[in-house]
XYZ file of C-alpha atoms in Angstrom:
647
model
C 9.839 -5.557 16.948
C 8.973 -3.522 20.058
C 11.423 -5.203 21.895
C 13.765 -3.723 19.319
C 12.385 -0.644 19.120
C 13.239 -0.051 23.105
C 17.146 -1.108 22.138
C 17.185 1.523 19.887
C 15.632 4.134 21.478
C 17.640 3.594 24.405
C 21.072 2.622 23.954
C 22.985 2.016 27.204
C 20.150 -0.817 28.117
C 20.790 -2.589 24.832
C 25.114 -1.965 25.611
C 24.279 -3.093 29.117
C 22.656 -6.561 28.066
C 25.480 -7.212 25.742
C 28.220 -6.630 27.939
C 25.999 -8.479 31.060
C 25.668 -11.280 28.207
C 29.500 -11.331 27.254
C 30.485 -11.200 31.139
C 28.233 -14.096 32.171
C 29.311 -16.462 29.151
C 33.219 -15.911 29.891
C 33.052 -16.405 33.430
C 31.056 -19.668 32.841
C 33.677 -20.523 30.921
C 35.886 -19.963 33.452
C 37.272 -16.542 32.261
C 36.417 -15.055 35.988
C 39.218 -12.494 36.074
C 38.737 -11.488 32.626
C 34.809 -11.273 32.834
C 35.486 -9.220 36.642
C 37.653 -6.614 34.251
C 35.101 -5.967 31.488
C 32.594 -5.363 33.866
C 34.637 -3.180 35.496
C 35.328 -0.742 32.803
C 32.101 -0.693 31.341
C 30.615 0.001 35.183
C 33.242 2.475 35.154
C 32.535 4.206 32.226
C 28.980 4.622 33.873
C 29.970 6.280 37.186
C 31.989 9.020 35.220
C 28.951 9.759 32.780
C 26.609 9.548 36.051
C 28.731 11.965 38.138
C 29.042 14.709 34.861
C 25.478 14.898 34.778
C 24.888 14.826 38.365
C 27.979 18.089 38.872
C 25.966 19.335 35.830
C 22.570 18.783 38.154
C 24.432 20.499 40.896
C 25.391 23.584 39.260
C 21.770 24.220 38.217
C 20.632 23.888 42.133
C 19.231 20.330 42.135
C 20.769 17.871 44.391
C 19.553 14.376 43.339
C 19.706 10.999 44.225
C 22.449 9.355 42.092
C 24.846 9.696 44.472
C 23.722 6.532 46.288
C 23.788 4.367 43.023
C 27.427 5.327 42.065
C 28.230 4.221 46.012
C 26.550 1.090 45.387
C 28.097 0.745 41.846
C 31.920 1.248 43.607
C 30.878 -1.036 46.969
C 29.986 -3.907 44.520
C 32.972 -3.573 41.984
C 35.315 -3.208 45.460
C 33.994 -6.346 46.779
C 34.171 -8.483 43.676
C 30.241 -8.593 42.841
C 30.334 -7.275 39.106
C 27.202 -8.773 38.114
C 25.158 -6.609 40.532
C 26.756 -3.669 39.985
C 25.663 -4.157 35.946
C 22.476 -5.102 37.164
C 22.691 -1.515 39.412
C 23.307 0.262 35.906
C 20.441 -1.812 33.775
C 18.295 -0.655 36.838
C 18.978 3.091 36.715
C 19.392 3.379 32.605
C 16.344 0.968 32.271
C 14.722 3.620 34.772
C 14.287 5.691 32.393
C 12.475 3.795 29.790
C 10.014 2.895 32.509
C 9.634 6.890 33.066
C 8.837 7.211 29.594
C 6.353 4.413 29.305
C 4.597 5.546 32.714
C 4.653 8.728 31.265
C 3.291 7.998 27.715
C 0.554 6.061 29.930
C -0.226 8.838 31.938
C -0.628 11.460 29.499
C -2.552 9.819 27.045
C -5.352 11.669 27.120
C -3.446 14.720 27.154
C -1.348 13.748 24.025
C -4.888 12.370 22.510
C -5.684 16.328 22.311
C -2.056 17.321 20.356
C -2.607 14.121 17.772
C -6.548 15.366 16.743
C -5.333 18.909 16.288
C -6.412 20.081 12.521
C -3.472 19.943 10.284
C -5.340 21.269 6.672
C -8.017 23.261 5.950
C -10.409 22.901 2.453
C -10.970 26.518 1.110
C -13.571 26.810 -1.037
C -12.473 29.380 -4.270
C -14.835 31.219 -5.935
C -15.210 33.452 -8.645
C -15.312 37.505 -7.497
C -19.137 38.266 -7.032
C -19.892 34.820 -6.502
C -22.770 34.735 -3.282
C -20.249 32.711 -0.673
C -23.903 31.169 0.926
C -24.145 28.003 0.917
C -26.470 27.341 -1.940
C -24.661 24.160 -3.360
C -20.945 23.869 -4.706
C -20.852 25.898 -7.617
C -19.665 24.431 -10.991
C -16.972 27.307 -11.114
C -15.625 26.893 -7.987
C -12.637 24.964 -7.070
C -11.327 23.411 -3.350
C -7.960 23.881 -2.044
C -5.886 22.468 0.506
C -4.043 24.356 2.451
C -2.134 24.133 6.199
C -4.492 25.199 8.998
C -1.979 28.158 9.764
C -2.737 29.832 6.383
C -6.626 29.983 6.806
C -7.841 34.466 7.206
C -10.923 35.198 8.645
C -13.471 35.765 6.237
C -12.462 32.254 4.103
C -14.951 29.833 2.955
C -14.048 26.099 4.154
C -15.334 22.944 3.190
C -15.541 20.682 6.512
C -15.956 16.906 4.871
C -18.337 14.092 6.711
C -16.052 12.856 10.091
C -13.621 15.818 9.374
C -12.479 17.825 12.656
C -13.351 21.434 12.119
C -10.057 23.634 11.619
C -10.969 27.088 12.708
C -13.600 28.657 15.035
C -16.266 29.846 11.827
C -19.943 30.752 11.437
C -22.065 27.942 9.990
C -23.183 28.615 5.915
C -25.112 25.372 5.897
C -28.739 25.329 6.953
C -28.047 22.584 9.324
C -25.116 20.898 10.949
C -24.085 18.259 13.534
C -20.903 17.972 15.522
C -19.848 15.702 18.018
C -18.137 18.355 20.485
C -16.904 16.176 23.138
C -13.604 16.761 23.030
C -14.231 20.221 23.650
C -17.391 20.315 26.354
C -17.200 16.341 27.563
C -20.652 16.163 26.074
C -21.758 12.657 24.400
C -24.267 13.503 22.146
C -24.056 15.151 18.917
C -24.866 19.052 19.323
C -27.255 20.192 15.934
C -26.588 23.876 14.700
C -28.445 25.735 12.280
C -27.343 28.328 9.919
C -25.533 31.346 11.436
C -24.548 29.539 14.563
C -20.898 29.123 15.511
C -18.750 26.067 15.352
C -15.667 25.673 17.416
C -12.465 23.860 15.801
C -11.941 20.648 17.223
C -15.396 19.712 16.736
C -16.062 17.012 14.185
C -18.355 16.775 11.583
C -20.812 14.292 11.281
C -22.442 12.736 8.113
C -23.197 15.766 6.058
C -20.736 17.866 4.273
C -20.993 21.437 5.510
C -19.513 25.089 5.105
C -18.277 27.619 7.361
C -16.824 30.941 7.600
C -13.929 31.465 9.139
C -14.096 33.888 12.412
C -10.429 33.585 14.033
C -7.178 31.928 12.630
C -6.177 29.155 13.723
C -3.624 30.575 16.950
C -6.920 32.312 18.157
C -9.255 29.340 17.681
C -10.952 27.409 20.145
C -9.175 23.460 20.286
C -5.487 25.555 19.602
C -5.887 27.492 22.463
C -6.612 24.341 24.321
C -3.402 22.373 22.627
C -1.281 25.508 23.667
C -2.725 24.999 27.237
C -1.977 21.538 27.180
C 1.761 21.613 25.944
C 2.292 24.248 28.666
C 1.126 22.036 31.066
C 3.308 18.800 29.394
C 6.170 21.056 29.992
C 6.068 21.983 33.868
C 7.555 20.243 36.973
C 6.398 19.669 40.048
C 6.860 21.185 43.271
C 6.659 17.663 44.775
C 9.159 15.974 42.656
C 11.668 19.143 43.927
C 10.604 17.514 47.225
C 11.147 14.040 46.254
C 14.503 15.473 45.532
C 14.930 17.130 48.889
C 14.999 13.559 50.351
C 17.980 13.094 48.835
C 19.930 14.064 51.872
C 18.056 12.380 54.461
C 17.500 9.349 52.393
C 21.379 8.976 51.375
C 22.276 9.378 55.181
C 19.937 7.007 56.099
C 20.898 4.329 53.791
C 25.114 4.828 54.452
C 24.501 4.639 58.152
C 22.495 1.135 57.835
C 25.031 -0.044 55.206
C 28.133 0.965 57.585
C 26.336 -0.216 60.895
C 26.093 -3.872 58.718
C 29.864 -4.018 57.998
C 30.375 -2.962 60.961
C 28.530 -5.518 63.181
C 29.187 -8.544 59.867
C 32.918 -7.523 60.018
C 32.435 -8.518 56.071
C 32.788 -5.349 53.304
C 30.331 -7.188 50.896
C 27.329 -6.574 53.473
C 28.040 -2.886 52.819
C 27.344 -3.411 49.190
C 24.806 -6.142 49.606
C 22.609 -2.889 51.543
C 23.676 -0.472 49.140
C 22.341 -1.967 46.484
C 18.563 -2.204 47.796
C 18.969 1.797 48.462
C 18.758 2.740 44.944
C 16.840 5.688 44.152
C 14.286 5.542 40.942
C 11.328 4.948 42.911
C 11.655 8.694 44.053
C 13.226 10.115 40.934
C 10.002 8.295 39.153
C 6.936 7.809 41.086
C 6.090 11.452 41.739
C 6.597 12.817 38.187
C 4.163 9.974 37.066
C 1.662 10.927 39.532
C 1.434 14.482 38.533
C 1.091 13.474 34.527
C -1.332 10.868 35.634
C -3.311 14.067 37.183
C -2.683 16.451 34.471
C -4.111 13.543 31.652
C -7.168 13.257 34.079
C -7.755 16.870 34.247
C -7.745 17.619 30.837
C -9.908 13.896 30.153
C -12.677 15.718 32.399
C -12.193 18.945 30.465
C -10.127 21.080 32.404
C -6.599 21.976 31.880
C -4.255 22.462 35.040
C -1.048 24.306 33.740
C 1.471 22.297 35.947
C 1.963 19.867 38.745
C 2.650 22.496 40.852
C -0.944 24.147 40.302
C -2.073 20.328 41.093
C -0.713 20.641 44.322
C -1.719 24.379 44.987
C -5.224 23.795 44.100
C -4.973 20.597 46.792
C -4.029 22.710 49.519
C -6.478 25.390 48.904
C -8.031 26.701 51.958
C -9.868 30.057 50.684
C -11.918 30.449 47.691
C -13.216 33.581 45.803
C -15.759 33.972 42.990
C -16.659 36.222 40.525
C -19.987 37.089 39.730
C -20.860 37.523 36.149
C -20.608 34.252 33.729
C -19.204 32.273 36.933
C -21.922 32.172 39.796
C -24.506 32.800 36.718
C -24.761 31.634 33.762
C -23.180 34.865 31.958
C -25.605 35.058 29.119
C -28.370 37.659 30.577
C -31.878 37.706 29.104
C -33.480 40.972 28.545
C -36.414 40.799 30.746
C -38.138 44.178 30.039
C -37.909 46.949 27.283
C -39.035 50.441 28.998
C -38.990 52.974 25.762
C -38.808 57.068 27.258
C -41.675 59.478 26.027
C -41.257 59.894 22.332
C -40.075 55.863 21.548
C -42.210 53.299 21.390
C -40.756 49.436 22.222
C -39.991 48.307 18.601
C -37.922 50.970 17.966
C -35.697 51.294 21.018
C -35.255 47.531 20.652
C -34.853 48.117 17.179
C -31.965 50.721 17.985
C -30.221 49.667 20.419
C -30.359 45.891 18.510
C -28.249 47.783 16.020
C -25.805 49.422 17.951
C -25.424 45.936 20.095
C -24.295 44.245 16.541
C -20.915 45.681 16.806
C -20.311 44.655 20.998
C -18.549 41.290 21.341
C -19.849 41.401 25.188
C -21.996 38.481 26.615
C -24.533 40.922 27.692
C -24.553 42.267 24.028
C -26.020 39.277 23.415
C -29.368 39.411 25.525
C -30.328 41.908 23.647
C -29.183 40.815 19.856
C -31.408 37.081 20.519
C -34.631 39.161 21.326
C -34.430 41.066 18.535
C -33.699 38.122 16.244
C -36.737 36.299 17.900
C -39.052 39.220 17.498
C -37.703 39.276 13.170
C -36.123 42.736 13.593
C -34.067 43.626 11.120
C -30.982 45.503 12.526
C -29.794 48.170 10.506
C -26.144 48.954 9.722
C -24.156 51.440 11.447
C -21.914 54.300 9.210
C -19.044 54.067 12.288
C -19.205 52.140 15.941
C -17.045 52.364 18.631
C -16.744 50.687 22.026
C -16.255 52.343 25.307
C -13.983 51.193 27.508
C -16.299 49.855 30.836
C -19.459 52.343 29.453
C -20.624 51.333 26.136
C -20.641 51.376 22.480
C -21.935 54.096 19.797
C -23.129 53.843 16.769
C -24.076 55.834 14.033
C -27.364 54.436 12.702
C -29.227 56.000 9.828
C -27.596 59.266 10.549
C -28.406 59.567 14.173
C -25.759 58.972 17.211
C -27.070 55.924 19.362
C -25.494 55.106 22.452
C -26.344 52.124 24.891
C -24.363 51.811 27.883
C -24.212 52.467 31.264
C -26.569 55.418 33.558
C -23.352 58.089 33.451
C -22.114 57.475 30.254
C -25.677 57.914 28.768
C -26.773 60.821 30.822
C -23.057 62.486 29.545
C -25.399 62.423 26.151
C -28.914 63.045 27.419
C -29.156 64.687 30.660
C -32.311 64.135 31.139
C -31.690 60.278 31.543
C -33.984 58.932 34.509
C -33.288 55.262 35.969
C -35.310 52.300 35.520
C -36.480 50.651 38.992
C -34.724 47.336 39.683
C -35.498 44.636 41.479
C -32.663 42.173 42.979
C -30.303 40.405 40.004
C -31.608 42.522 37.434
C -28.986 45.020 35.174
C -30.322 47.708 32.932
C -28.647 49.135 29.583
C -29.497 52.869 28.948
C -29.914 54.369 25.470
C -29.727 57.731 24.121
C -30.653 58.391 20.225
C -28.467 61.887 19.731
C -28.929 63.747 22.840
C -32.293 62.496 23.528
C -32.635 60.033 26.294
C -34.308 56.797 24.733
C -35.201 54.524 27.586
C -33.882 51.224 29.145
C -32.890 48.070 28.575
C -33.787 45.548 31.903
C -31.945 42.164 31.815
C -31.296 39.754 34.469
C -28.709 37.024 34.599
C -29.468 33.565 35.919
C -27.541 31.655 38.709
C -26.400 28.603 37.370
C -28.224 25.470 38.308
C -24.921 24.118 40.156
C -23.625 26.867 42.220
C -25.277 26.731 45.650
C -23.739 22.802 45.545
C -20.550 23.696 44.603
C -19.986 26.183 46.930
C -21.565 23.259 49.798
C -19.058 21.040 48.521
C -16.026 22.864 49.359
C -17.203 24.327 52.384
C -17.472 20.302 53.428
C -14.122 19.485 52.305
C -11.610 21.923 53.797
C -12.059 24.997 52.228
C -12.547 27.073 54.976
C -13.399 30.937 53.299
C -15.609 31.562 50.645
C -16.464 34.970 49.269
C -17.411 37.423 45.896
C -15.674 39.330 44.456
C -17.649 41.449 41.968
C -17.887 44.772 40.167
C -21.472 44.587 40.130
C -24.282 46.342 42.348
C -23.859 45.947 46.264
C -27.885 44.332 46.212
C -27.331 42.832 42.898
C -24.303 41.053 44.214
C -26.266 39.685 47.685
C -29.185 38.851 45.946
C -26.797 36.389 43.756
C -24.758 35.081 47.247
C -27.985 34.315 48.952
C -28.690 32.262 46.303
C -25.647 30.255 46.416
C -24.689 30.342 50.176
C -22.366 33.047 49.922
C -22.124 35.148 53.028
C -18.847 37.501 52.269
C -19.908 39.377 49.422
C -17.161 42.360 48.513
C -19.188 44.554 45.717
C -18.673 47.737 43.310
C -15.036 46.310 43.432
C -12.794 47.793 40.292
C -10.293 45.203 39.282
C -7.087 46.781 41.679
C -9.477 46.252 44.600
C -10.624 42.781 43.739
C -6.658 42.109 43.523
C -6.041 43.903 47.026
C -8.463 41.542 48.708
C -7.306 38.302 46.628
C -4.162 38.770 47.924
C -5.139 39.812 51.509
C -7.288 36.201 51.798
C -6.571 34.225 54.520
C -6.120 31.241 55.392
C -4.093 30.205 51.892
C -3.801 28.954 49.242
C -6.171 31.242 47.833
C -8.518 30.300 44.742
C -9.572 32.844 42.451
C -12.593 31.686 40.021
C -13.262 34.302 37.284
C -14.129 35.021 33.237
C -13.552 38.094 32.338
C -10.780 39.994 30.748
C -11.017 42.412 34.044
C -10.664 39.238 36.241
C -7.194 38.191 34.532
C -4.963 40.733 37.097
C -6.583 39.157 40.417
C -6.786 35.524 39.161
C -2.685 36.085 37.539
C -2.062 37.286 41.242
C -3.865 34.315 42.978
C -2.239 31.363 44.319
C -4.886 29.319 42.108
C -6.254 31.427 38.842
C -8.941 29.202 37.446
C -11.239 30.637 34.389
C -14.288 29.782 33.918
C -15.546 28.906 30.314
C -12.703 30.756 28.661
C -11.092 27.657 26.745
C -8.365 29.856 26.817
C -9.292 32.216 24.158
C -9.225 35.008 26.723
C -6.880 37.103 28.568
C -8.303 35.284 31.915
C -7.432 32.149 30.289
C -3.779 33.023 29.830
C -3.173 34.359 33.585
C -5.172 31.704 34.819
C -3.489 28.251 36.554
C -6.480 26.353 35.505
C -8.452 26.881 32.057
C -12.209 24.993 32.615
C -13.128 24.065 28.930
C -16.820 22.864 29.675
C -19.709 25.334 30.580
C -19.760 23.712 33.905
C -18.807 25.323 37.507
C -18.886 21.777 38.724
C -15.839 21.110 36.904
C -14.260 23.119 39.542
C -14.962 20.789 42.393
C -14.151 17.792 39.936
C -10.531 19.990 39.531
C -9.764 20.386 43.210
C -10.930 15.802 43.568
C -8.351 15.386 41.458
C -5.442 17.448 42.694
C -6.306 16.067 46.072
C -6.290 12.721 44.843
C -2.934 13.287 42.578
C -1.273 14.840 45.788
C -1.934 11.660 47.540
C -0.848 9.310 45.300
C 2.191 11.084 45.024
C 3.138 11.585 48.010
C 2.344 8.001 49.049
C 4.085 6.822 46.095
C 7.562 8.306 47.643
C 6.843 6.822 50.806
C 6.055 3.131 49.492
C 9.550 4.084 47.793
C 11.281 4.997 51.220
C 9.717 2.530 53.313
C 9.978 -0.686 51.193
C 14.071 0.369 50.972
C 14.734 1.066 54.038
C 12.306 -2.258 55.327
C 14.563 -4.456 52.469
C 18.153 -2.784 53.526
C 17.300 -3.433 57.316
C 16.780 -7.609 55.898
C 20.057 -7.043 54.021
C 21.783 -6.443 56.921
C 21.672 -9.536 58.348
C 22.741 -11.119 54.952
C 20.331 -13.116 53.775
C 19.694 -10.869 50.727
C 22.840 -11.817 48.414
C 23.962 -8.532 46.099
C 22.849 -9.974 42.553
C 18.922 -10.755 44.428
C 19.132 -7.304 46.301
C 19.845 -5.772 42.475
C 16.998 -7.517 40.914
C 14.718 -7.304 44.107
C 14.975 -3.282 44.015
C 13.554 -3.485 40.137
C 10.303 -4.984 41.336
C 10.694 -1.987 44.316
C 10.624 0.623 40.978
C 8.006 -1.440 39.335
C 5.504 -1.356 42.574
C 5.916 2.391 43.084
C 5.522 3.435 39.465
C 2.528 0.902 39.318
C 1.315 2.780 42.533
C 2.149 6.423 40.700
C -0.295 5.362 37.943
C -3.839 5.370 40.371
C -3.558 8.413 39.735
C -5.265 8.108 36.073
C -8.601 6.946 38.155
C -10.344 7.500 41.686
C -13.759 8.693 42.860
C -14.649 12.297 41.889
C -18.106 14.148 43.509
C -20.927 14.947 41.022
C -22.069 18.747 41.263
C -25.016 19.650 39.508
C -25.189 19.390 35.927
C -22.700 19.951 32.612
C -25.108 21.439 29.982
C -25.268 19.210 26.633
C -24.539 21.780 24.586
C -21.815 24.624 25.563
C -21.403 28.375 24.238
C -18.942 30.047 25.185
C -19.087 32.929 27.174
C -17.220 35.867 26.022
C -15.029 37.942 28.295
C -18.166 38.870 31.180
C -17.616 41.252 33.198
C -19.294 42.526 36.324
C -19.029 46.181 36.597
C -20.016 46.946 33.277
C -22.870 47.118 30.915
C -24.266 45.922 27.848
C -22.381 47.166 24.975
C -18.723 47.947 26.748
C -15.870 46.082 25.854
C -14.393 43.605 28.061
């Protein structure tokens, strides 16, 4: 049946074994003229459709190889050997179901991710008034399917034992375990409680469980990644563009051997008996594999690399820059200290500026929001809030205007706003209740755990510049690179400066590692863009090159191992092509290789170099630090801004 299959799907191999069938049974039968004319048209019929599509190829700017297999397919037809010269078109048309299994190979993993995307969602109805906690299925309410596409923010779902979670929603249940590994590469089931958030793409595991609905499906976690990940299916690589540029050489190369042996031989059927070993599908083929080999791996270790030509970019890179906020650190600050102003005591600023901090989607919101919620404060609702651009928010709580934000846009409120004292790495959030200064908010963001060795790492291994680029404080930002190894540290940068010096970097290519929505202009303009954490729900996801999906700056390192690795085995790949062609031609020429055994002999050439393409799918890759078990993710940090303003 699969053998079937593959006659169907491709139907010039299955019209090429018939006719190579009919051809062989009437020249046994003595037929030789008549079995030298069918072959003939039907070989023919090939070098017309082959030379459309390559003038076609031509007019779009890509010279390719089939030039040299139509020369072969004429040389053998002139000098009588039909069978080769239908072996020469079962090679090139079978080439092409070899691609497509190589391919389907190489991209499993990244295909695995399109197949588990949610298709359905279970909405829960209820009755109007109905509490939507989850208390229990009510007796009046009543599930409904419906596509994943159709589920609004706000809906109740229904996520079944084993089921993959559709949409990104807030957890009803009191309790709830998902195995996330297809979305942070960890193992182990992660446990939530009520309130917490659940990504899509996570799967359920033996309980039944509710959740809320907080983004539709396009905005959700795993269908940003799928997006990613067909983006990346669709690209081409740089290299294979090179593979093509061998063309000329290659073709040159191969006539000048093949002419020299008629020449010497005196006999026209050594031309074709060279020819025919010059074939070209090891370079049309190997490379391509390569890259989807690399692309598969990527996304396997939980990044996505949009392109083989990012692969290759991000081998060659020779400068590196990194953001500060939720890249270097972890990106979710702790509030360390809570310094009320005369007239406030530490309940209630906390209390206050809890409230206002509701209605911020910033990670260092958040600091703030999980102290209050440890301490049981209940935050009270705001009549209107608004966010700042790079200050702050507002809120109007209990009839009074609170701000928290930055020292200027707070002392625009209350001038008589004093600063906090800071030590090194710490950030403080100011608050003003009307026009009343209310005191500060101190908070300090951690380095992560595997910085200082990632940063080792690719000082070790080529990369010869490595610097910060941050908004942040000129001491907060060195107090963070001595940590970490950094000595270039560019501070107090607004995001048209950081993309001034990205661009200036030398030596190149330049890699730009970054989270937040003001990083997406210098990591869109960087030869490498890769964001951190984003999963590609952010705008620094979409400008980015590379999307890392798992919590991890290690992942980075792991990213650049494999494009090095991919490069390689590319590259290699088209030289085991070149080499084991021109090695077998060079034999032919002293003809000992007959035409039909030169055919067949340059299929096991293909077979070797797409094998060869395929390594790619495996090699050794450095372990940096530590991926955490259990990933948030960050929203859109950013530097040069504090808690409360918008990213």
């Amino acid at each position: 049946m699969g053998v079937m299959r593959t006659l169907v799907r491709y139907p010039i191999i299955a019209a090429t074994l018939v006719v190579l069938a009919a051809v062989a049974i009437i020249a046994s039968a003595g037929g030789e003229q008549q079995a030298r004319w069918i072959a003939s048209a039907y070989v023919g019929l090939f070098i017309v459709w082959t030379l459309v599509r390559m003038v076609r190829d031509v007019l779009r700017g890509h010279i390719g190889l089939d030039v040299l297999a139509v020369v072969a397919m004429v040389a053998t037809l002139a000098v009588g050997e039909y069978l080769a010269s239908l072996i020469i078109v079962l090679m090139l048309s079978g080439g092409e179901a070899l691609e497509d299994f190589a391919a389907r190979r190489a991209t499993r993993d990244l295909t695995a991710l399109l197949d588990r995307s949610p298709r359905t969602a279970h909405v829960v109805e209820r009755p109007t008034g109905l509490p939507t906690a989850d208390a229990g299925a009510a007796a009046t309410e009543r599930i409904k399917d419906v596509p994943v596409d159709e589920v609004a923010v706000g809906d109740i779902l229904l996520v079944r034992p084993s089921e993959i979670v559709p949409v990104d929603g807030e957890l009803l249940s009191e309790t709830g375990t998902f195995d996330e590994s297809s979305l942070t590469g960890e193992s182990m089931p992660v446990a939530h409680d009520r309130g917490m958030e659940v990504f899509s793409g996570a799967v359920n595991g033996s309980e039944a469980v509710r959740i809320r609905a907080r983004r539709p499906s396009s905005e959700s976690q795993y269908q940003q990644i799928v997006a990613l990940v067909k983006q990346a299916q669709a690209s081409r690589a740089p290299v294979v563009r090179l593979a093509d540029r061998f063309a000329i050489p290659f073709t040159a190369v191969s006539l000048v051997l093949a002419g020299t042996a008629w020449t010497i031989s005196g006999d026209p059927a050594r031309f074709a008996e060279v020819l025919v070993l010059a074939t070209p599908c090891p370079l049309l083929i190997a490379a391509p594999v390569a890259f989807l080999g690399g692309l598969s791996r990527a996304a396997k270790a939980g990044v996505i690399v949009k392109g083989g030509g990012i692969i290759e970019r991000l081998a060659r890179a020779r400068s590196a820059c990194f953001d500060k906020t939720g890249t270097l650190t972890a990106g979710r600050p702790e509030l360390v200290d809570v310094r009320p102003a005369e007239g406030f005591d530490r309940r209630e600023l906390l209390t206050l500026a809890a409230s206002a901090e509701q209605y911020s989607t910033h990670v260092l919101a958040d600091g703030v929001r999980r102290v209050a919620a440890a301490e049981g404060i209940t935050l009270r609702p705001a009549e209107a809030a608004t966010e700042v651009a790079t200050n702050g928010v507002t809120a109007s709580i209990d009839g009074a205007a609170v701000a928290v934000g930055k020292p200027a846009f707070i002392a625009s409120r209350a001038p008589a706003l004093t600063r906090t004292h800071l030590v090194s790495g710490q950030a403080a959030a100011y608050v003003a209740v009307g026009d009343r200064f209310a005191g500060a908010l101190v908070l300090a963001d951690a380095v992560r755990p595997e910085s200082a060795a990632v940063v080792d790492w690719l000082r070790g291994n080529g990369v010869e510049r490595v610097a910060m680029l941050t908004g942040d404080a000129e001491s907060t930002a060195a107090a963070i690179a001595s940590q970490v190894g950094i000595t270039e540290v560019h501070a107090e940068l607004l995001p048209p400066e950081k993309v001034h010096l990205a661009a200036g970097m030398q030596p190149r290519p330049t890699m730009m590692v970054g989270d937040g929505v003001n990083d997406a202009p210098v990591l869109a303009a960087s030869d490498i863009g890769v964001a951190m954490g984003a999963r590609g729900a952010t705008a620094a996801g979409d400008a980015a090159d590379v999307v890392v999906v798992v919590d991890s700056l290690a992942k980075v390192v792991e990213a650049v191992a494999i494009s090095r690795h991919t490069l390689r085995v590319a590259l290699a790949a088209i030289w085991i092509g070149i080499a084991l062609s021109i090695g077998l031609m060079i034999v032919a020429m002293t003809g000992v290789i007959p035409a039909v055994a030169g055919a067949l002999i340059q299929e096991g050439v293909d077979l070797a170099t797409i094998l060869y393409a395929l390594r790619a799918l495996r090699g050794p890759v450095p372990v940096i630090g530590a991926t955490p078990p259990a990933v948030t993710l960050p929203r859109s940090a950013t530097p040069d801004r504090a808690p409360g303003a918008p990213a």
